[in-house]
Short mmCIF file of C-alpha atoms in Angstrom, two decimals:
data_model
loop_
_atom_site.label_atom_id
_atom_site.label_comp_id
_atom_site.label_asym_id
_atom_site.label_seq_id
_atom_site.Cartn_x
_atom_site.Cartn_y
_atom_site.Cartn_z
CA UNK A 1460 1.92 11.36 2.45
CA UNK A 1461 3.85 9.87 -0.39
CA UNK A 1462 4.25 13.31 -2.25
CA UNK A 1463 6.33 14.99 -0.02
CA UNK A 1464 8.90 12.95 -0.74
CA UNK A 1465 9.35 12.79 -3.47
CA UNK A 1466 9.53 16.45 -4.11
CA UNK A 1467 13.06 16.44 -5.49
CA UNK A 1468 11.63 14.17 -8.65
CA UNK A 1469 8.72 16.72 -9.64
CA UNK A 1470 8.42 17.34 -12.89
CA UNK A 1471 10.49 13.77 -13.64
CA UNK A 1472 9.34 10.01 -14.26
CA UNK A 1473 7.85 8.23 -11.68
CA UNK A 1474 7.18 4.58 -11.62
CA UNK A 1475 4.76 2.90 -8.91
CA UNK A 1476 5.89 -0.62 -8.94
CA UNK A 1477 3.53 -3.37 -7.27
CA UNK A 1478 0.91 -0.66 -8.65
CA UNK A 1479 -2.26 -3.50 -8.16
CA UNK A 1480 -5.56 -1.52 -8.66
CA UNK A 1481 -3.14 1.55 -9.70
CA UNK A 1482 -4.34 3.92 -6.62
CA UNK A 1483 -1.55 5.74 -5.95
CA UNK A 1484 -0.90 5.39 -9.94
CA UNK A 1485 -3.62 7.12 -11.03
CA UNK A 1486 -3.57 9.90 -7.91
CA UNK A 1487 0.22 10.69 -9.35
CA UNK A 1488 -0.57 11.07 -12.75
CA UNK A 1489 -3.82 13.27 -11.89
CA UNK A 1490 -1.39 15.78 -9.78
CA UNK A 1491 0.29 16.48 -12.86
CA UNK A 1492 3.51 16.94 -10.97
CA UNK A 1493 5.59 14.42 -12.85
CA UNK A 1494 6.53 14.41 -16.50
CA UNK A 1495 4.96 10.78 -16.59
CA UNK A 1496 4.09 7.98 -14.57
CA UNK A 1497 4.35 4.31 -15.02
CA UNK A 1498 2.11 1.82 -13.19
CA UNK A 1499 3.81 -1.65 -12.87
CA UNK A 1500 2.58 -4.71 -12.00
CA UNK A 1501 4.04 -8.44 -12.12
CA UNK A 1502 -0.09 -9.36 -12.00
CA UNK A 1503 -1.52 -9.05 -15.70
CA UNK A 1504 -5.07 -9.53 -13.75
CA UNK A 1505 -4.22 -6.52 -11.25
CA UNK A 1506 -2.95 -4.35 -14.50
CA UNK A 1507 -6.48 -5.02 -16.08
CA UNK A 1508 -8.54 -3.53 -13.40
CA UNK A 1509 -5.93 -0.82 -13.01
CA UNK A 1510 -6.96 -0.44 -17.15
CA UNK A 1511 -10.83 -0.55 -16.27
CA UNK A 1512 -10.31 2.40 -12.85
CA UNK A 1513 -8.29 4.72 -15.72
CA UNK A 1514 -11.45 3.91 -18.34
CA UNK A 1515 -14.26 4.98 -16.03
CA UNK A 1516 -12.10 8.35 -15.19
CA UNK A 1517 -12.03 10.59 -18.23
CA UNK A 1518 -9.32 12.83 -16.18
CA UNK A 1519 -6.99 10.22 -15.82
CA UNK A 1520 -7.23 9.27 -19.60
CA UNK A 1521 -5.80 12.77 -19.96
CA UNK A 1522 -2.30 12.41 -18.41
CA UNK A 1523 0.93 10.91 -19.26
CA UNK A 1524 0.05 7.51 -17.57
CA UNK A 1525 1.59 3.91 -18.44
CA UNK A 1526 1.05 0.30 -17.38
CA UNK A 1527 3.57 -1.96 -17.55
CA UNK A 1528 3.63 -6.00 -16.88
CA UNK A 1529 7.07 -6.75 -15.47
CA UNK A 1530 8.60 -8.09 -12.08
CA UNK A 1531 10.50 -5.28 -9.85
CA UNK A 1532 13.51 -7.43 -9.41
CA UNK A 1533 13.90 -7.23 -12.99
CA UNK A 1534 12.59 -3.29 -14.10
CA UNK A 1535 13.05 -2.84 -17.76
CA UNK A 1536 13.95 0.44 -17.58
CA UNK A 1537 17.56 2.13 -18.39
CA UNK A 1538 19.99 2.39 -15.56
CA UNK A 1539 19.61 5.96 -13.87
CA UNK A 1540 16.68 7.18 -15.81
CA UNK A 1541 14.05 7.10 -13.82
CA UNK A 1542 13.25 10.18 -11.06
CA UNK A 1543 10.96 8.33 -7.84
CA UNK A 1544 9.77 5.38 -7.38
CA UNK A 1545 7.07 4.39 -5.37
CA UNK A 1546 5.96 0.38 -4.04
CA UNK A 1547 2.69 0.87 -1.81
CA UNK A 1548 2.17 -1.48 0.37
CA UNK A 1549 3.86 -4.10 -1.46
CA UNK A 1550 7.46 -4.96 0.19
CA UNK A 1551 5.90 -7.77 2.05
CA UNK A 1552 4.67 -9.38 -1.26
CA UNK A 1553 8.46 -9.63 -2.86
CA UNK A 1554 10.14 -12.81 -2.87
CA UNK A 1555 12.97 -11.45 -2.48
CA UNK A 1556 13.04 -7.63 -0.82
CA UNK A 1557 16.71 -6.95 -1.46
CA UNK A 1558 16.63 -7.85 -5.11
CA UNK A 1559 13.96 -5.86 -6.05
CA UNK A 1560 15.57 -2.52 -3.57
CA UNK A 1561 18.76 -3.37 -5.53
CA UNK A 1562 16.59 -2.74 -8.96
CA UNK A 1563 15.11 -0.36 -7.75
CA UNK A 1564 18.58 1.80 -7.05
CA UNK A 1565 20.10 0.79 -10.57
CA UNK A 1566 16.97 2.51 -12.23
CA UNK A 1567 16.92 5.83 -9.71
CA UNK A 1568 19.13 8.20 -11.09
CA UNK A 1569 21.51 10.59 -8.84
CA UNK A 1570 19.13 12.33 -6.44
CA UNK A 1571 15.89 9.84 -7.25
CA UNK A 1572 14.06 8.92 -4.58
CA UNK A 1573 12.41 5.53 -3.21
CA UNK A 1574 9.10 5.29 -1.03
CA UNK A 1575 8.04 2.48 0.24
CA UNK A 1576 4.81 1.31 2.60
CA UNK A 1577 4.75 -1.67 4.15
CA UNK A 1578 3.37 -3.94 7.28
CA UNK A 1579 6.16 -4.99 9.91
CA UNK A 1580 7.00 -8.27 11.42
CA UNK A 1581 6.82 -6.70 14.64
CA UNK A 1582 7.58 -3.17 16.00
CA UNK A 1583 9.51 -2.08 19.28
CA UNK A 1584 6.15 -2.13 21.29
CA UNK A 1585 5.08 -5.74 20.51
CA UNK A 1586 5.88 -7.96 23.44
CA UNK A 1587 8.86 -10.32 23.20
CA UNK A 1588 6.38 -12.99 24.13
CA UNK A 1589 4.58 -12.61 20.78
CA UNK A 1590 7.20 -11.56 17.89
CA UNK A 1591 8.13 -15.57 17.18
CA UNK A 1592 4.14 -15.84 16.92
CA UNK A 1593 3.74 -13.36 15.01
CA UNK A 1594 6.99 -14.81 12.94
CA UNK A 1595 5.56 -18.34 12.51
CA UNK A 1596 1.64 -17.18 11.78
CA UNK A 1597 3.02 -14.65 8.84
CA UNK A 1598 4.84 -17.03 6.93
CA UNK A 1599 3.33 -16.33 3.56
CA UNK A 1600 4.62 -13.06 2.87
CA UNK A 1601 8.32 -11.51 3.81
CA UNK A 1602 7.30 -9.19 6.53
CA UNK A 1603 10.56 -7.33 7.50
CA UNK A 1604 11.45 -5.12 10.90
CA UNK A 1605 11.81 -1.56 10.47
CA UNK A 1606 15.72 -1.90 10.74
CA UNK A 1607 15.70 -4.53 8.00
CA UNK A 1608 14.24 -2.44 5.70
CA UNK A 1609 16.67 0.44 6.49
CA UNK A 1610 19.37 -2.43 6.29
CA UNK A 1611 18.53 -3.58 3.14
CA UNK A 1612 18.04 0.10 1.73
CA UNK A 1613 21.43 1.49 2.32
CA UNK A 1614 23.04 -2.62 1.54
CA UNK A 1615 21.65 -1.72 -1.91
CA UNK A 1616 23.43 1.95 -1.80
CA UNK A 1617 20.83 4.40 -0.46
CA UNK A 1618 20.97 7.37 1.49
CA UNK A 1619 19.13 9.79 3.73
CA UNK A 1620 16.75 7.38 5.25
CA UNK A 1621 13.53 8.38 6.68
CA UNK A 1622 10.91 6.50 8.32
CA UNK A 1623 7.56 7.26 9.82
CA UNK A 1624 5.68 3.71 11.75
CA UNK A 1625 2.20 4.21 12.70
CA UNK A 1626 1.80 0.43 14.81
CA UNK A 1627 2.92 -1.93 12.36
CA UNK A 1628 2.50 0.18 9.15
CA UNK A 1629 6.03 2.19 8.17
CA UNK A 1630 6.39 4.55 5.29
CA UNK A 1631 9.61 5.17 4.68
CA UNK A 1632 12.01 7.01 1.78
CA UNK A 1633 16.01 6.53 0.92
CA UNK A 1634 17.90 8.39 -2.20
CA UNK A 1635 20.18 7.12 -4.70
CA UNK A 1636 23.67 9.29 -4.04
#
């Protein structure tokens, strides 16, 4: 679902931060659509078996694939020189969501595009009765509504926001101007 998104950045650098097992990682860099792709990960344990799924797939040790250890409120990458960048399923898991969307829109250059995945604190069909439940039982993790996220995405400076929410799952994708 991802790729269609982030058509405008084929042939560019992708990075898939919050990579973990490198899933979408390694189904990027086996496309061959983009130029290269980076797996990050703050985890060094979630890099390593992202390093042991690339071993035991001889195509995927073929392509322009790189892990990096580093945390995505502070990317160590150039400002404006990367092309997409993808977090799957991993919003939820940043301390701090609008840090990490604000790093994410210094590295994007003009035209890059953000996709995200994530689970929702609630959606518009969860009864009232239940969303401060649901609020107090999810306390580990920063589990946002769908208009936060598009709150925080064009706070940090991003445009033509999409979303698609399937129960409490969204995908959704912004642009850096």
């Amino acid at each position: 679902m991802a790729q269609k998104y982030f058509k405008p950045a084929e042939g560019g650098l992708l990075v898939d931060v919050s990579c973990g097992s490198g899933l979408f990682s390694r189904r990027f860099a086996k496309s061959g659509t983009y130029s290269g792709v980076i797996a990050l990960d703050f985890s060094e344990n979630m890099l390593r078996q992202c390093y042991d799924f690339i071993k035991s797939d001889a195509s995927v040790m073929d392509t322009n694939l790189a892990l990096v250890r580093a945390d995505v409120a502070r990317l160590p990458f150039a400002s404006g020189s990367v092309d997409a960048v993808h977090a799957g399923a991993a919003l939820h898991c940043w301390p701090s969501p609008s840090n990490a969307i604000a790093e994410i829109t210094r590295v994007l250059r003009s035209g890059g595009v953000f996709v995200g995945t994530t689970f929702l604190r609630y959606t518009p069909s969860t009864p009232r009765i239940l969303r401060p439940l649901r609020q107090v039982f999810l306390t580990n993790y920063n589990y946002l509504t769908a208009e936060e996220i598009e709150d925080v995405c064009t706070s940090c400076g991003l445009t033509n926001y999409t979303s698609e929410i399937r129960q409490s799952f969204i995908m959704f994708s912004a642009q850096k101007p």
